[in-house]
Tab-separated table of C-alpha atoms in Angstrom:
chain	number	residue	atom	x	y	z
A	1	UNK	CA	39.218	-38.606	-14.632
A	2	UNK	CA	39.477	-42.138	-15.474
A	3	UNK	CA	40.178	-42.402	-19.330
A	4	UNK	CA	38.951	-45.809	-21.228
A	5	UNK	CA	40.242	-46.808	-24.536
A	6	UNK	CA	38.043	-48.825	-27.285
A	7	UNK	CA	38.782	-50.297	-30.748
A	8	UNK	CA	37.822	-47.237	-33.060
A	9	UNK	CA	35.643	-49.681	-35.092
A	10	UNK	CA	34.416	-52.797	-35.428
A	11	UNK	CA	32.125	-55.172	-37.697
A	12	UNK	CA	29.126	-57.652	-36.850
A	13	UNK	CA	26.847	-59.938	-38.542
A	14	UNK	CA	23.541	-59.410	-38.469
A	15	UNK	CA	22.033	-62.058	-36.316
A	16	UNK	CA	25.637	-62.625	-33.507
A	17	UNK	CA	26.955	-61.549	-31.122
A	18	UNK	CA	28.840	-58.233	-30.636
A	19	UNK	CA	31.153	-57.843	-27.529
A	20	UNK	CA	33.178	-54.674	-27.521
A	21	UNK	CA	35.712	-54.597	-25.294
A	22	UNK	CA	36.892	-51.048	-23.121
A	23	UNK	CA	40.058	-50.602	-21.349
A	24	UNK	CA	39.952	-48.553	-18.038
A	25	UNK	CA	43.296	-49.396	-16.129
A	26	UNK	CA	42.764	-46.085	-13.965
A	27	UNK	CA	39.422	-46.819	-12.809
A	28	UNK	CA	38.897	-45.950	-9.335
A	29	UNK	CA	36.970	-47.990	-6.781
A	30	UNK	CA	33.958	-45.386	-6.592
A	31	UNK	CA	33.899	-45.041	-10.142
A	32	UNK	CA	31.286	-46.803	-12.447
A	33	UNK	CA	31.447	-47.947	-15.487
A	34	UNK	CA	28.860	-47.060	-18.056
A	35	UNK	CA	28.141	-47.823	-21.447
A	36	UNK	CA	26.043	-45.448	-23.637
A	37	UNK	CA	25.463	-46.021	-27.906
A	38	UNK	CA	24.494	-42.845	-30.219
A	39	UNK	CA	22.743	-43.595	-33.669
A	40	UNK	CA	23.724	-41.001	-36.030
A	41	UNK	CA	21.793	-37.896	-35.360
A	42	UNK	CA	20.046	-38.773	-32.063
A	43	UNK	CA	21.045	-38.077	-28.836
A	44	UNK	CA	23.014	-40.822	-26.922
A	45	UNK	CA	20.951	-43.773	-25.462
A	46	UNK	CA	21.798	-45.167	-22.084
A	47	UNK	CA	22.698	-49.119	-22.648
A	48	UNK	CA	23.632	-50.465	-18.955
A	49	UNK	CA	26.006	-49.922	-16.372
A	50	UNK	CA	28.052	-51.476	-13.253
A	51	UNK	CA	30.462	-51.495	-10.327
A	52	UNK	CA	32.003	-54.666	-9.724
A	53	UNK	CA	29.434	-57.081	-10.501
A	54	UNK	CA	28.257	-58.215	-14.128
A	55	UNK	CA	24.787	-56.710	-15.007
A	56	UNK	CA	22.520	-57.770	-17.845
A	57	UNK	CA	19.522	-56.154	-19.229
A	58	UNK	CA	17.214	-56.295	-21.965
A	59	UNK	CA	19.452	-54.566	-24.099
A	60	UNK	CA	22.782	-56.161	-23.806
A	61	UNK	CA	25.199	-57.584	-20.531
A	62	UNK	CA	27.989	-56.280	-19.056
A	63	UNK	CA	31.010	-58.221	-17.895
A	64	UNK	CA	33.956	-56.323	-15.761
A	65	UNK	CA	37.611	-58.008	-15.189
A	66	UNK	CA	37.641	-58.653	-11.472
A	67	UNK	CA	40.437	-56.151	-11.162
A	68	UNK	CA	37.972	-53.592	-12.948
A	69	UNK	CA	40.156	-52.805	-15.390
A	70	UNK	CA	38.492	-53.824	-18.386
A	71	UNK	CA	34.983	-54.641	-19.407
A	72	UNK	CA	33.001	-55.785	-22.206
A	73	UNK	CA	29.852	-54.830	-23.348
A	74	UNK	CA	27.786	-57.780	-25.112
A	75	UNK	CA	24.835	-57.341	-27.588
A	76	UNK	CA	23.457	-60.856	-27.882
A	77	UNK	CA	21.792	-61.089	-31.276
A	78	UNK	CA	22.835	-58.110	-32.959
A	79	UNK	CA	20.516	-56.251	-35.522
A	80	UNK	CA	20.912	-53.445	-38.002
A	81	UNK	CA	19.394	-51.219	-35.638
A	82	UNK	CA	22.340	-51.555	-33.365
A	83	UNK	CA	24.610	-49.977	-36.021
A	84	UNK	CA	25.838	-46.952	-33.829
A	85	UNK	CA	28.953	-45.811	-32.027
A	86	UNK	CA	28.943	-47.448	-28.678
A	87	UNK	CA	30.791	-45.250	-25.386
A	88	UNK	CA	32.409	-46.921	-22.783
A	89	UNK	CA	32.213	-44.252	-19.972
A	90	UNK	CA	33.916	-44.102	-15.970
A	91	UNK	CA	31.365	-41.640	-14.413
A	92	UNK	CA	33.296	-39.624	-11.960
A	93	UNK	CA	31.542	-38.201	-9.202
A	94	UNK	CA	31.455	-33.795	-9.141
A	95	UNK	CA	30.086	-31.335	-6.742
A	96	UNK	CA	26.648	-32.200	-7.427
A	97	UNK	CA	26.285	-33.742	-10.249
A	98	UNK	CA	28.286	-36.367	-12.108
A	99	UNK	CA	29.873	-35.823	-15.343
A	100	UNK	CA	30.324	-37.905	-18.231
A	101	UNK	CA	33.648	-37.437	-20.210
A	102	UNK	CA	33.320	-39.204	-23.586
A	103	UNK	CA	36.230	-41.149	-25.276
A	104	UNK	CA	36.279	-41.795	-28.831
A	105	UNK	CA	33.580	-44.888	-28.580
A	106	UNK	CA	33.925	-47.684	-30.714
A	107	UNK	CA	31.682	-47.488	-34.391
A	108	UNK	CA	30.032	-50.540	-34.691
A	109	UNK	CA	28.367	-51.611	-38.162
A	110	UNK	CA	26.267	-54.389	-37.997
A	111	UNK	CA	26.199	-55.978	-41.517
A	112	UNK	CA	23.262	-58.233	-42.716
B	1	UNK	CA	6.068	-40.859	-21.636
B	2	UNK	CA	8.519	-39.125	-19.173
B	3	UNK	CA	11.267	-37.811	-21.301
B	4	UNK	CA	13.804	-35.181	-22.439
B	5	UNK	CA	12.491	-32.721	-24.732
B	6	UNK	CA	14.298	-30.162	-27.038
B	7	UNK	CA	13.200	-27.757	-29.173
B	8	UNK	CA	13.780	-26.889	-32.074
B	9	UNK	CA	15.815	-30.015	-33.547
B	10	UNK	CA	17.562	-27.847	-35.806
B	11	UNK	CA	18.390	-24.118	-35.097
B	12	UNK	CA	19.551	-21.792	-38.018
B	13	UNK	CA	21.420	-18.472	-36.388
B	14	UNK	CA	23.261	-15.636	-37.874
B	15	UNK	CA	27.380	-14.996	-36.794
B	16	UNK	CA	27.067	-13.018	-33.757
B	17	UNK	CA	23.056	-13.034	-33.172
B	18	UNK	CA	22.364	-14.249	-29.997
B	19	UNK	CA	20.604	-17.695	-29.746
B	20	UNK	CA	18.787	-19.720	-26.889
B	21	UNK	CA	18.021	-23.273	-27.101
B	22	UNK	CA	15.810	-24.951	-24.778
B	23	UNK	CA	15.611	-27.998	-22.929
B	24	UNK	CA	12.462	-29.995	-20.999
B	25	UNK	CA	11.775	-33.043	-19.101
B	26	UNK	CA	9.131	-34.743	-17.344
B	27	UNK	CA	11.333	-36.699	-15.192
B	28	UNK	CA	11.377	-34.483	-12.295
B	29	UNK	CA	14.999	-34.607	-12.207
B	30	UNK	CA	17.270	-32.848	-10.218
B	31	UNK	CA	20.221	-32.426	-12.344
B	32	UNK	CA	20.128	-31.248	-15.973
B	33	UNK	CA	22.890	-30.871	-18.100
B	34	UNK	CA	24.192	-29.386	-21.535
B	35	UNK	CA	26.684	-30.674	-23.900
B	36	UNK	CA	28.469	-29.654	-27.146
B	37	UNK	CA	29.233	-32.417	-30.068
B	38	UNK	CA	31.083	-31.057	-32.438
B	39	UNK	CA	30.588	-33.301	-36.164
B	40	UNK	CA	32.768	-36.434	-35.657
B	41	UNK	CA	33.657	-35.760	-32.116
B	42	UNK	CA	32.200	-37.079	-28.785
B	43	UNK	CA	29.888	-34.816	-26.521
B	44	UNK	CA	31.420	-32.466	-24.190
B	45	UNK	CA	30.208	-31.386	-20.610
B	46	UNK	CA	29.726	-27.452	-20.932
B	47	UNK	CA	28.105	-26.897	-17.362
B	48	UNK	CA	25.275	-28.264	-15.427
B	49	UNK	CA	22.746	-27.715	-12.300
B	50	UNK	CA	21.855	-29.141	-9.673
B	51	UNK	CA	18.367	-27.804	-8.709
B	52	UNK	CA	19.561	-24.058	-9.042
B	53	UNK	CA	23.169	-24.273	-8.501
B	54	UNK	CA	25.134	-23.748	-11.607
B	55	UNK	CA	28.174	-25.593	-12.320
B	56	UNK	CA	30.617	-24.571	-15.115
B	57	UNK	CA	33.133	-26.482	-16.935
B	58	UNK	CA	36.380	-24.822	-16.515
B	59	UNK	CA	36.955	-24.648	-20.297
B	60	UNK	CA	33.488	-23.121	-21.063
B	61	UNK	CA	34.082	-20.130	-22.924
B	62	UNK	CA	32.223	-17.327	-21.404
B	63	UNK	CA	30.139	-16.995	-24.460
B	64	UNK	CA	27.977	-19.995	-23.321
B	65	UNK	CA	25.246	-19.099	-20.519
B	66	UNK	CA	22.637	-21.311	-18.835
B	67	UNK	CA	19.571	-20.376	-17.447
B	68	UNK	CA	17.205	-22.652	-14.863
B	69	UNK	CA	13.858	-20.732	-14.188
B	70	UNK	CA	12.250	-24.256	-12.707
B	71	UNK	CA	13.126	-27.787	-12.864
B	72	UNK	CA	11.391	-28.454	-15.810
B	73	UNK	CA	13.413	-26.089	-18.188
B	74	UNK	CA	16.746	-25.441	-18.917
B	75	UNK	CA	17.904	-22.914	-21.464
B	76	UNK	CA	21.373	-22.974	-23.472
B	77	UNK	CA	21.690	-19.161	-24.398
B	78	UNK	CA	24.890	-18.500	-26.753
B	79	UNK	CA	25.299	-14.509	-26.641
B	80	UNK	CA	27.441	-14.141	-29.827
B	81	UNK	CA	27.976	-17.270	-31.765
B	82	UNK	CA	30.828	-17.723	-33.728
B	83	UNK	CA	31.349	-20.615	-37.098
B	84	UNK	CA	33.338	-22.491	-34.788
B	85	UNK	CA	30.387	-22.643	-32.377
B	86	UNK	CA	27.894	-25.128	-34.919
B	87	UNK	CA	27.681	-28.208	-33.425
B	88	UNK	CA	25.677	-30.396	-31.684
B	89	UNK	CA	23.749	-29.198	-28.262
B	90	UNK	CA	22.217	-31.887	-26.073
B	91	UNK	CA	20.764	-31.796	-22.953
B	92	UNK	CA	20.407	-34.856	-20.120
B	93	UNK	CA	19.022	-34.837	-17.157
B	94	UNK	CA	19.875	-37.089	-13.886
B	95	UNK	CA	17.594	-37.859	-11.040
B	96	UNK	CA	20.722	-37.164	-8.614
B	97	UNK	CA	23.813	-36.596	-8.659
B	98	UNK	CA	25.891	-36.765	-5.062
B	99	UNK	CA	28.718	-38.344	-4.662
B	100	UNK	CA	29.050	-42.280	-4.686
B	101	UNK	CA	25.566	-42.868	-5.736
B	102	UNK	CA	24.668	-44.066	-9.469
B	103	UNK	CA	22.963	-41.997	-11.536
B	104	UNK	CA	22.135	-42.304	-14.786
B	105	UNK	CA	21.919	-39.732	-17.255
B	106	UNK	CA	19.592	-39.572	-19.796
B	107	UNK	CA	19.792	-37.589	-23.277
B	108	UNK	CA	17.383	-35.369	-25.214
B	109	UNK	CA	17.504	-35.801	-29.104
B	110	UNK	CA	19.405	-32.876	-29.429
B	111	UNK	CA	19.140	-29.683	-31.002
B	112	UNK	CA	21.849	-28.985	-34.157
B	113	UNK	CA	22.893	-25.666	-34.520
B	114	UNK	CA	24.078	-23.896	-38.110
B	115	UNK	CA	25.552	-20.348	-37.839
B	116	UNK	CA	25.644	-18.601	-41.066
């Protein structure tokens, strides 16, 4: 599987920008990239995802290296409420299925 | 709204009582899934099915089973749970899952299990 590596942590005003970068040097050229956030407690929430292109939704944008082996993952006007620890994720294909192997994320507190 | 359900959202057990947690959606997925999170660590694929074939992690230990009576339920059933076995359970469901094609998973709220 295609292993990323984020920062461990990271800070953010209230109000800017957050982009949090992810490493994936192994990526493969089937592989996506995905980026999930969990608030403590809940379950994790599906932010946005991509191949080769950059995406953007109404929750953040996504911006992958053309090489595809790094991307960063942009919250626009960050709020308290996007205090969480964010997972950059390469979703390998399985038998049926596709699996989701979790890093270490990245803990982002968003300060006011 | 169409969405992953668990129940309960916190589960209380005895050491080596047998427990079953349950999973629902309204997605009409195909694919459902169950993870462990351990406190402080990320979640971790135990198995999954597609429709009614069952797919196990290779480093499942044997004390985890999964049942699938319809596409709407999954159950998590832990036949003699250990201290080292609190944690976490979520369950996430995909709409697909074959190769090459992009499928998003998406997560219940998770159901946190205490073994006393």
């Amino acid at each position: 599987d295609a292993k990323t590596t984020q920062p461990p942590s990271m800070d953010c005003a209230e109000g800017r920008a957050a982009n949090l970068p992810c490493n994936h040097s192994t990526i493969s050229g089937n592989e996506y990239v995905y980026w999930y956030r969990q608030i403590h407690s809940q379950g994790p929430q599906y932010i946005i995802h991509g191949l080769k292109n950059n995406e953007t939704n109404e929750m953040a944008s996504l911006i992958i290296t053309e090489d595809r082996k790094s991307s960063t993952l942009i919250l626009p006007h960050a709020t308290l409420r996007d205090t969480a620890v964010y997972y950059c994720i390469v979703r390998v294909a399985i038998a049926a299925g596709n699996k989701l192997t979790f890093g270490g994320g990245t803990r982002v507190l968003v300060k006011p | 709204d169409a969405m992953v359900i668990q129940n309960p959202r916190y589960q209380v057990t005895q050491f080596g009582k047998p427990v079953t947690l349950s999973c629902s959606q309204t997605l009409n997925h195909n694919v459902m899934y169950w993870y462990q999170q351990k406190s402080s660590q990320a979640p971790k694929l135990l198995f999954h099915y597609y429709d009614k074939d069952f797919n196990n992690e290779a480093d499942t230990p044997d004390n985890f089973q999964s049942r699938r009576p319809n596409t709407s339920f999954c159950f998590l059933d832990i036949r003699s749970p250990g201290l080292g076995d609190a944690a976490m359970y979520l369950c996430a469901t995909s709409r697909d899952g074959l190769g090459g094609v992009e499928e998003t998973q998406y997560f219940g709220p998770g159901t946190r299990l205490l073994v006393l």
